[in-house]
Amino acid sequence: MRRIFLEIFAGSFLCFFLGLVSMSYYFQEIRPDYDTQLAATHVSSFARVVDDVTVIGHEKAASAIEKFVRDSFFDVRVIDWKDVNGLSSHKHAELKEKRAISIDDNEYLLYIGERLYYLFPDRQYSIWGELDYEDSFAFYWFGGVFFFYSLVVVFLLHRRLKPLENATYEFANGVFSARAPEKAGIRLGALNEQFNGMAQRVSQLITSQKQLSNAVAHELRTPLFRMECQLALLDELEVNEDVQRHLDGLAADIDELEELVEELLYYARLEGLDMKPCRTLEAPSNWLNLLVKKHQVVSPVPILLECTDEEVNVDHVQLQRAMSNLIGNAIRYANSEVKVKVYVNNGQFVLQVEDDGPGIPEFERESVFKPFYRIGTARDRQSGGHGLGLAIVAQVIHGHLGTIVIESNERSGAVFVATLPIH
């Protein structure tokens, strides 16, 4: 970064120096010196006025002054003393003594023959425009030079920052192999190298975590299988009612553990980008009707389905898993009914599942899609589940480059709305 600032500082100084040199060369070698010409004209014209007034007397001073203003590109107007009330007493005295004073740039007062004359630039002569141009040229020249230099600096910084921005964006979106270029002329000081080092460490940590989760899930299957075999052997024995109740409880716990392991492995594959969407053109009603009927068998509340027959190009297998999780989640919290609505709107495939349960607080609506997250409301107390269902839904939707949000309905329930691009 120090090198970048030094380059900008050195470039600014060089730009200022070259601008000053080029402007000086332009005014001294190429452009005529209008200030010198005008000053010489004023001096010679004023000298003639003095000679004329001295030789011919004051009665012809007016014509001499007219000749002076004509030769020196001025205009003249006779004024009264009351027109110069703004003059200080010192200026009044100086005017009567010296017969001529300057009151502004190229504006004069002459006191000749008891008459007061006001001399000012006659703008019909082009020389005054040229002088104004010279006054403003420096500002516009340096402004233009610095504007051009700023464009060059912005371009060079953009050329170095854009690859780093792209690598950051890709890394933030799950492409953990993304790295910033370290080639000279493109890298941004040592920032690219530091970003790559950070990305490498974060990638290794995430990979290690995924490998650990995957290995643990796989290893859990072996003892679970042995436990199932032992329970199957116990089922063949005659046991009393209390023991059988405990055996049934163990069997239910083993089924729950198997479901958790299966969800954990499925989530790990989604998160590891091993299960990219395999899109096929199919009507979602082909599988959604069967899915709703399956859930309706175990649901204590009715499930109302409204589904389009239009074919959409998505991964229907992954979406079936996501919808199963959403419907199961809605059944768990609904009081009287669950509504499922699937439709196409403006090139977007929309899946909507809503219940009339206690709803989800607005400040926790993003967090519920995190793995194993539990919210501290009545919606999550004694609800069961493993905390991976909504995380799997989010991974499936994001894998389709879609979005999922949680809203509230008029009954204060939760409304899950997933929107996927289909073109």
mmCIF file of C-alpha atoms in Angstrom, residues 97-395:
data_model
loop_
_atom_site.group_PDB
_atom_site.id
_atom_site.type_symbol
_atom_site.label_atom_id
_atom_site.label_comp_id
_atom_site.label_asym_id
_atom_site.label_seq_id
_atom_site.Cartn_x
_atom_site.Cartn_y
_atom_site.Cartn_z
ATOM 1 C CA GLU A 97 -3.378 65.835 -7.242
ATOM 2 C CA LYS A 98 -2.365 63.283 -9.875
ATOM 3 C CA ARG A 99 -5.288 63.881 -12.245
ATOM 4 C CA ALA A 100 -5.646 60.104 -12.795
ATOM 5 C CA ILE A 101 -6.221 57.090 -10.551
ATOM 6 C CA SER A 102 -7.042 53.417 -11.058
ATOM 7 C CA ILE A 103 -10.237 52.249 -9.326
ATOM 8 C CA ASP A 104 -10.314 48.639 -10.600
ATOM 9 C CA ASP A 105 -8.619 46.358 -13.109
ATOM 10 C CA ASN A 106 -8.288 48.460 -16.293
ATOM 11 C CA GLU A 107 -10.742 51.088 -14.976
ATOM 12 C CA TYR A 108 -9.596 54.685 -14.352
ATOM 13 C CA LEU A 109 -10.807 58.112 -13.274
ATOM 14 C CA LEU A 110 -9.329 61.213 -14.989
ATOM 15 C CA TYR A 111 -9.723 64.770 -13.655
ATOM 16 C CA ILE A 112 -8.935 67.228 -16.458
ATOM 17 C CA GLY A 113 -10.209 70.724 -16.928
ATOM 18 C CA GLU A 114 -12.551 70.581 -13.936
ATOM 19 C CA ARG A 115 -14.266 67.643 -15.559
ATOM 20 C CA LEU A 116 -14.325 64.040 -14.341
ATOM 21 C CA TYR A 117 -13.873 61.212 -16.848
ATOM 22 C CA TYR A 118 -14.495 57.497 -16.287
ATOM 23 C CA LEU A 119 -12.354 55.211 -18.497
ATOM 24 C CA PHE A 120 -13.307 51.530 -18.811
ATOM 25 C CA PRO A 121 -12.538 48.692 -21.261
ATOM 26 C CA ASP A 122 -14.407 48.792 -24.537
ATOM 27 C CA ARG A 123 -15.515 45.178 -24.970
ATOM 28 C CA GLN A 124 -15.959 45.534 -28.713
ATOM 29 C CA TYR A 125 -12.199 45.098 -29.014
ATOM 30 C CA SER A 126 -11.122 41.440 -29.008
ATOM 31 C CA ILE A 127 -8.015 42.110 -26.965
ATOM 32 C CA TRP A 128 -10.069 42.264 -23.758
ATOM 33 C CA GLY A 129 -11.527 38.822 -24.472
ATOM 34 C CA GLU A 130 -8.036 37.483 -25.004
ATOM 35 C CA LEU A 131 -6.935 38.859 -21.642
ATOM 36 C CA ASP A 132 -9.937 37.305 -19.908
ATOM 37 C CA TYR A 133 -9.105 34.046 -21.624
ATOM 38 C CA GLU A 134 -5.580 34.159 -20.234
ATOM 39 C CA ASP A 135 -6.903 34.775 -16.714
ATOM 40 C CA SER A 136 -9.196 31.744 -16.818
ATOM 41 C CA PHE A 137 -6.924 29.511 -18.863
ATOM 42 C CA ALA A 138 -4.719 28.533 -15.923
ATOM 43 C CA PHE A 139 -7.672 27.301 -13.881
ATOM 44 C CA TYR A 140 -9.162 25.247 -16.705
ATOM 45 C CA TRP A 141 -5.763 23.989 -17.801
ATOM 46 C CA PHE A 142 -4.795 22.626 -14.415
ATOM 47 C CA GLY A 143 -8.340 21.384 -13.863
ATOM 48 C CA GLY A 144 -8.208 19.478 -17.135
ATOM 49 C CA VAL A 145 -4.765 18.070 -16.436
ATOM 50 C CA PHE A 146 -5.738 16.834 -12.988
ATOM 51 C CA PHE A 147 -9.017 15.449 -14.318
ATOM 52 C CA PHE A 148 -7.117 13.469 -16.941
ATOM 53 C CA TYR A 149 -4.631 12.290 -14.320
ATOM 54 C CA SER A 150 -7.507 11.276 -12.033
ATOM 55 C CA LEU A 151 -8.977 9.181 -14.824
ATOM 56 C CA VAL A 152 -5.629 7.472 -15.321
ATOM 57 C CA VAL A 153 -5.272 6.807 -11.566
ATOM 58 C CA VAL A 154 -8.836 5.484 -11.336
ATOM 59 C CA PHE A 155 -8.204 3.203 -14.315
ATOM 60 C CA LEU A 156 -4.984 1.843 -12.818
ATOM 61 C CA LEU A 157 -6.566 1.320 -9.398
ATOM 62 C CA HIS A 158 -9.615 -0.313 -10.993
ATOM 63 C CA ARG A 159 -7.289 -2.584 -12.964
ATOM 64 C CA ARG A 160 -5.724 -3.725 -9.695
ATOM 65 C CA LEU A 161 -8.829 -3.755 -7.493
ATOM 66 C CA LYS A 162 -11.202 -5.541 -9.884
ATOM 67 C CA PRO A 163 -9.439 -8.952 -9.814
ATOM 68 C CA LEU A 164 -9.266 -8.747 -6.010
ATOM 69 C CA GLU A 165 -12.959 -7.839 -5.858
ATOM 70 C CA ASN A 166 -13.862 -10.757 -8.147
ATOM 71 C CA ALA A 167 -11.850 -13.192 -6.015
ATOM 72 C CA THR A 168 -13.501 -11.859 -2.842
ATOM 73 C CA TYR A 169 -16.966 -12.157 -4.373
ATOM 74 C CA GLU A 170 -16.363 -15.732 -5.531
ATOM 75 C CA PHE A 171 -14.891 -16.737 -2.179
ATOM 76 C CA ALA A 172 -17.851 -15.208 -0.317
ATOM 77 C CA ASN A 173 -20.225 -17.221 -2.526
ATOM 78 C CA GLY A 174 -18.650 -20.556 -1.654
ATOM 79 C CA VAL A 175 -15.950 -20.896 -4.325
ATOM 80 C CA PHE A 176 -13.186 -21.526 -1.812
ATOM 81 C CA SER A 177 -10.618 -22.131 -4.530
ATOM 82 C CA ALA A 178 -10.851 -18.493 -5.681
ATOM 83 C CA ARG A 179 -7.567 -16.594 -5.397
ATOM 84 C CA ALA A 180 -6.424 -13.072 -6.267
ATOM 85 C CA PRO A 181 -3.676 -12.678 -8.920
ATOM 86 C CA GLU A 182 -0.199 -11.899 -7.581
ATOM 87 C CA LYS A 183 1.286 -10.811 -10.893
ATOM 88 C CA ALA A 184 3.269 -7.551 -10.811
ATOM 89 C CA GLY A 185 1.295 -4.651 -12.239
ATOM 90 C CA ILE A 186 -2.042 -6.227 -11.281
ATOM 91 C CA ARG A 187 -1.613 -6.950 -7.581
ATOM 92 C CA LEU A 188 -2.539 -4.277 -5.046
ATOM 93 C CA GLY A 189 0.614 -4.096 -2.992
ATOM 94 C CA ALA A 190 0.817 -7.035 -0.579
ATOM 95 C CA LEU A 191 -2.971 -7.139 -0.199
ATOM 96 C CA ASN A 192 -3.458 -9.855 -2.823
ATOM 97 C CA GLU A 193 -0.872 -12.092 -1.194
ATOM 98 C CA GLN A 194 -2.422 -11.553 2.240
ATOM 99 C CA PHE A 195 -5.901 -12.280 0.897
ATOM 100 C CA ASN A 196 -4.684 -15.503 -0.704
ATOM 101 C CA GLY A 197 -3.061 -16.587 2.545
ATOM 102 C CA MET A 198 -6.258 -15.884 4.469
ATOM 103 C CA ALA A 199 -8.371 -17.664 1.839
ATOM 104 C CA GLN A 200 -6.087 -20.695 1.974
ATOM 105 C CA ARG A 201 -6.372 -20.955 5.756
ATOM 106 C CA VAL A 202 -10.151 -20.457 5.755
ATOM 107 C CA SER A 203 -10.531 -23.008 2.950
ATOM 108 C CA GLN A 204 -8.483 -25.550 4.878
ATOM 109 C CA LEU A 205 -10.557 -24.995 8.029
ATOM 110 C CA ILE A 206 -13.836 -25.391 6.153
ATOM 111 C CA THR A 207 -12.578 -28.462 4.319
ATOM 112 C CA SER A 208 -11.405 -30.018 7.571
ATOM 113 C CA GLN A 209 -14.764 -29.300 9.206
ATOM 114 C CA LYS A 210 -16.680 -30.845 6.306
ATOM 115 C CA GLN A 211 -14.419 -33.885 6.259
ATOM 116 C CA LEU A 212 -14.872 -34.323 9.997
ATOM 117 C CA SER A 213 -18.668 -34.028 9.774
ATOM 118 C CA ASN A 214 -18.762 -36.438 6.851
ATOM 119 C CA ALA A 215 -16.477 -38.949 8.590
ATOM 120 C CA VAL A 216 -18.441 -38.805 11.843
ATOM 121 C CA ALA A 217 -21.731 -39.304 9.992
ATOM 122 C CA HIS A 218 -20.335 -42.301 8.136
ATOM 123 C CA GLU A 219 -18.824 -43.821 11.261
ATOM 124 C CA LEU A 220 -22.118 -43.486 13.119
ATOM 125 C CA ARG A 221 -23.798 -45.809 10.633
ATOM 126 C CA THR A 222 -21.835 -48.865 11.806
ATOM 127 C CA PRO A 223 -22.845 -48.774 15.499
ATOM 128 C CA LEU A 224 -26.391 -47.826 14.489
ATOM 129 C CA PHE A 225 -26.568 -50.891 12.274
ATOM 130 C CA ARG A 226 -25.304 -53.100 15.138
ATOM 131 C CA MET A 227 -27.885 -51.610 17.477
ATOM 132 C CA GLU A 228 -30.643 -52.338 14.959
ATOM 133 C CA CYS A 229 -29.482 -55.949 14.687
ATOM 134 C CA GLN A 230 -29.453 -56.349 18.464
ATOM 135 C CA LEU A 231 -32.950 -54.863 18.755
ATOM 136 C CA ALA A 232 -34.169 -57.215 16.036
ATOM 137 C CA LEU A 233 -32.822 -60.156 18.041
ATOM 138 C CA LEU A 234 -34.507 -58.855 21.189
ATOM 139 C CA ASP A 235 -37.818 -58.621 19.353
ATOM 140 C CA GLU A 236 -37.750 -62.396 19.003
ATOM 141 C CA LEU A 237 -37.585 -62.805 22.772
ATOM 142 C CA GLU A 238 -40.612 -62.706 24.992
ATOM 143 C CA VAL A 239 -40.297 -59.749 27.366
ATOM 144 C CA ASN A 240 -42.711 -58.036 29.697
ATOM 145 C CA GLU A 241 -44.629 -54.924 28.796
ATOM 146 C CA ASP A 242 -42.255 -52.467 30.517
ATOM 147 C CA VAL A 243 -39.203 -53.859 28.743
ATOM 148 C CA GLN A 244 -41.015 -53.802 25.403
ATOM 149 C CA ARG A 245 -41.874 -50.152 25.938
ATOM 150 C CA HIS A 246 -38.188 -49.345 26.467
ATOM 151 C CA LEU A 247 -37.246 -51.375 23.393
ATOM 152 C CA ASP A 248 -39.750 -49.445 21.302
ATOM 153 C CA GLY A 249 -38.266 -46.220 22.622
ATOM 154 C CA LEU A 250 -34.769 -47.361 21.649
ATOM 155 C CA ALA A 251 -35.984 -48.270 18.175
ATOM 156 C CA ALA A 252 -37.534 -44.812 17.782
ATOM 157 C CA ASP A 253 -34.297 -43.152 18.944
ATOM 158 C CA ILE A 254 -32.272 -45.223 16.487
ATOM 159 C CA ASP A 255 -34.600 -44.202 13.650
ATOM 160 C CA GLU A 256 -34.153 -40.566 14.655
ATOM 161 C CA LEU A 257 -30.373 -40.953 14.707
ATOM 162 C CA GLU A 258 -30.447 -42.571 11.263
ATOM 163 C CA GLU A 259 -32.519 -39.674 9.962
ATOM 164 C CA LEU A 260 -30.053 -37.182 11.493
ATOM 165 C CA VAL A 261 -27.071 -38.985 9.936
ATOM 166 C CA GLU A 262 -28.785 -39.085 6.547
ATOM 167 C CA GLU A 263 -29.601 -35.350 6.708
ATOM 168 C CA LEU A 264 -26.090 -34.528 7.876
ATOM 169 C CA LEU A 265 -24.549 -36.411 4.935
ATOM 170 C CA TYR A 266 -26.992 -34.830 2.488
ATOM 171 C CA TYR A 267 -26.233 -31.338 3.837
ATOM 172 C CA ALA A 268 -22.485 -32.001 3.656
ATOM 173 C CA ARG A 269 -22.790 -32.979 -0.019
ATOM 174 C CA LEU A 270 -24.818 -29.842 -0.782
ATOM 175 C CA GLU A 271 -22.429 -27.577 1.080
ATOM 176 C CA GLY A 272 -19.406 -29.160 -0.537
ATOM 177 C CA LEU A 273 -20.744 -28.410 -4.033
ATOM 178 C CA ASP A 274 -20.819 -32.152 -4.753
ATOM 179 C CA MET A 275 -24.505 -31.982 -5.671
ATOM 180 C CA LYS A 276 -24.932 -29.299 -8.265
ATOM 181 C CA PRO A 277 -28.479 -28.969 -9.636
ATOM 182 C CA CYS A 278 -29.253 -31.481 -12.379
ATOM 183 C CA ARG A 279 -31.974 -29.639 -14.256
ATOM 184 C CA THR A 280 -34.725 -31.423 -16.147
ATOM 185 C CA LEU A 281 -37.829 -30.066 -17.846
ATOM 186 C CA GLU A 282 -40.806 -31.427 -15.941
ATOM 187 C CA ALA A 283 -44.079 -30.330 -14.353
ATOM 188 C CA PRO A 284 -43.711 -30.049 -10.536
ATOM 189 C CA SER A 285 -47.241 -31.432 -10.092
ATOM 190 C CA ASN A 286 -45.901 -34.873 -11.118
ATOM 191 C CA TRP A 287 -44.107 -35.307 -7.798
ATOM 192 C CA LEU A 288 -45.702 -32.666 -5.582
ATOM 193 C CA ASN A 289 -49.129 -34.345 -5.537
ATOM 194 C CA LEU A 290 -47.553 -37.596 -4.312
ATOM 195 C CA LEU A 291 -45.429 -35.741 -1.775
ATOM 196 C CA VAL A 292 -48.443 -33.967 -0.273
ATOM 197 C CA LYS A 293 -50.406 -37.239 -0.067
ATOM 198 C CA LYS A 294 -47.465 -38.855 1.741
ATOM 199 C CA HIS A 295 -47.349 -36.069 4.320
ATOM 200 C CA GLN A 296 -51.117 -35.988 4.643
ATOM 201 C CA VAL A 297 -51.066 -39.556 5.993
ATOM 202 C CA VAL A 298 -49.164 -38.454 9.113
ATOM 203 C CA SER A 299 -50.401 -34.857 9.298
ATOM 204 C CA PRO A 300 -52.987 -33.940 11.967
ATOM 205 C CA VAL A 301 -54.078 -30.910 9.865
ATOM 206 C CA PRO A 302 -55.215 -30.727 6.231
ATOM 207 C CA ILE A 303 -52.691 -29.764 3.550
ATOM 208 C CA LEU A 304 -54.117 -27.539 0.791
ATOM 209 C CA LEU A 305 -52.203 -27.736 -2.503
ATOM 210 C CA GLU A 306 -52.271 -25.345 -5.445
ATOM 211 C CA CYS A 307 -49.712 -26.324 -8.087
ATOM 212 C CA THR A 308 -49.022 -25.315 -11.671
ATOM 213 C CA ASP A 309 -48.907 -27.876 -14.487
ATOM 214 C CA GLU A 310 -46.360 -25.786 -16.413
ATOM 215 C CA GLU A 311 -43.037 -27.508 -17.032
ATOM 216 C CA VAL A 312 -39.986 -25.883 -15.433
ATOM 217 C CA ASN A 313 -36.277 -26.534 -15.903
ATOM 218 C CA VAL A 314 -35.018 -27.230 -12.374
ATOM 219 C CA ASP A 315 -33.573 -30.080 -10.319
ATOM 220 C CA HIS A 316 -36.838 -31.710 -9.286
ATOM 221 C CA VAL A 317 -35.143 -34.279 -7.037
ATOM 222 C CA GLN A 318 -33.471 -31.595 -4.908
ATOM 223 C CA LEU A 319 -36.612 -29.458 -4.849
ATOM 224 C CA GLN A 320 -38.675 -32.457 -3.766
ATOM 225 C CA ARG A 321 -36.352 -32.846 -0.779
ATOM 226 C CA ALA A 322 -36.588 -29.127 0.012
ATOM 227 C CA MET A 323 -40.389 -29.077 -0.261
ATOM 228 C CA SER A 324 -40.626 -32.177 1.923
ATOM 229 C CA ASN A 325 -38.653 -30.367 4.631
ATOM 230 C CA LEU A 326 -40.785 -27.220 4.318
ATOM 231 C CA ILE A 327 -44.083 -29.130 4.454
ATOM 232 C CA GLY A 328 -42.898 -31.237 7.386
ATOM 233 C CA ASN A 329 -41.811 -28.079 9.192
ATOM 234 C CA ALA A 330 -45.215 -26.432 8.549
ATOM 235 C CA ILE A 331 -47.108 -29.529 9.781
ATOM 236 C CA ARG A 332 -45.095 -29.480 12.989
ATOM 237 C CA TYR A 333 -46.281 -25.956 13.901
ATOM 238 C CA ALA A 334 -49.675 -25.533 12.158
ATOM 239 C CA ASN A 335 -52.820 -25.169 14.252
ATOM 240 C CA SER A 336 -55.517 -25.859 11.658
ATOM 241 C CA GLU A 337 -54.069 -26.138 8.124
ATOM 242 C CA VAL A 338 -51.042 -25.955 5.842
ATOM 243 C CA LYS A 339 -51.116 -24.230 2.452
ATOM 244 C CA VAL A 340 -48.745 -25.172 -0.376
ATOM 245 C CA LYS A 341 -48.664 -23.020 -3.501
ATOM 246 C CA VAL A 342 -46.368 -23.530 -6.496
ATOM 247 C CA TYR A 343 -46.558 -21.285 -9.572
ATOM 248 C CA VAL A 344 -44.591 -19.488 -12.304
ATOM 249 C CA ASN A 345 -44.515 -15.687 -12.353
ATOM 250 C CA ASN A 346 -42.505 -13.509 -14.771
ATOM 251 C CA GLY A 347 -39.911 -16.166 -15.484
ATOM 252 C CA GLN A 348 -39.564 -17.056 -11.801
ATOM 253 C CA PHE A 349 -40.494 -20.403 -10.269
ATOM 254 C CA VAL A 350 -42.107 -19.702 -6.886
ATOM 255 C CA LEU A 351 -42.637 -22.257 -4.104
ATOM 256 C CA GLN A 352 -44.669 -21.112 -1.111
ATOM 257 C CA VAL A 353 -45.494 -22.995 2.091
ATOM 258 C CA GLU A 354 -47.413 -21.382 4.937
ATOM 259 C CA ASP A 355 -48.879 -22.412 8.273
ATOM 260 C CA ASP A 356 -51.055 -20.755 10.924
ATOM 261 C CA GLY A 357 -48.753 -21.453 13.843
ATOM 262 C CA PRO A 358 -46.919 -19.055 16.183
ATOM 263 C CA GLY A 359 -44.729 -17.628 13.393
ATOM 264 C CA ILE A 360 -41.048 -16.676 13.475
ATOM 265 C CA PRO A 361 -39.731 -13.384 14.948
ATOM 266 C CA GLU A 362 -38.465 -11.072 12.236
ATOM 267 C CA PHE A 363 -34.991 -10.710 13.773
ATOM 268 C CA GLU A 364 -34.483 -14.502 13.627
ATOM 269 C CA ARG A 365 -35.780 -15.180 10.126
ATOM 270 C CA GLU A 366 -32.319 -15.288 8.580
ATOM 271 C CA SER A 367 -30.774 -17.318 11.382
ATOM 272 C CA VAL A 368 -33.243 -20.236 11.132
ATOM 273 C CA PHE A 369 -31.531 -21.318 7.901
ATOM 274 C CA LYS A 370 -28.271 -21.948 9.774
ATOM 275 C CA PRO A 371 -27.490 -25.572 10.717
ATOM 276 C CA PHE A 372 -28.704 -26.644 14.178
ATOM 277 C CA TYR A 373 -30.083 -23.175 14.968
ATOM 278 C CA ARG A 374 -32.876 -23.060 17.552
ATOM 279 C CA ILE A 375 -35.114 -20.063 18.164
ATOM 280 C CA GLY A 376 -36.239 -19.298 21.679
ATOM 281 C CA THR A 377 -39.999 -19.101 21.062
ATOM 282 C CA ALA A 378 -42.974 -21.389 21.406
ATOM 283 C CA ARG A 379 -42.478 -22.369 17.774
ATOM 284 C CA ASP A 380 -39.335 -24.307 18.671
ATOM 285 C CA ARG A 381 -40.188 -25.764 22.068
ATOM 286 C CA GLN A 382 -40.801 -29.517 22.013
ATOM 287 C CA SER A 383 -40.953 -29.358 18.236
ATOM 288 C CA GLY A 384 -38.589 -32.184 17.454
ATOM 289 C CA GLY A 385 -36.454 -32.076 14.334
ATOM 290 C CA HIS A 386 -32.703 -31.884 14.071
ATOM 291 C CA GLY A 387 -32.096 -28.295 12.992
ATOM 292 C CA LEU A 388 -30.886 -29.277 9.518
ATOM 293 C CA GLY A 389 -34.128 -29.268 7.537
ATOM 294 C CA LEU A 390 -34.249 -25.527 6.784
ATOM 295 C CA ALA A 391 -30.469 -25.436 6.259
ATOM 296 C CA ILE A 392 -30.893 -28.067 3.522
ATOM 297 C CA VAL A 393 -33.732 -26.026 2.006
ATOM 298 C CA ALA A 394 -31.526 -22.920 1.880
ATOM 299 C CA GLN A 395 -28.661 -24.831 0.251
#
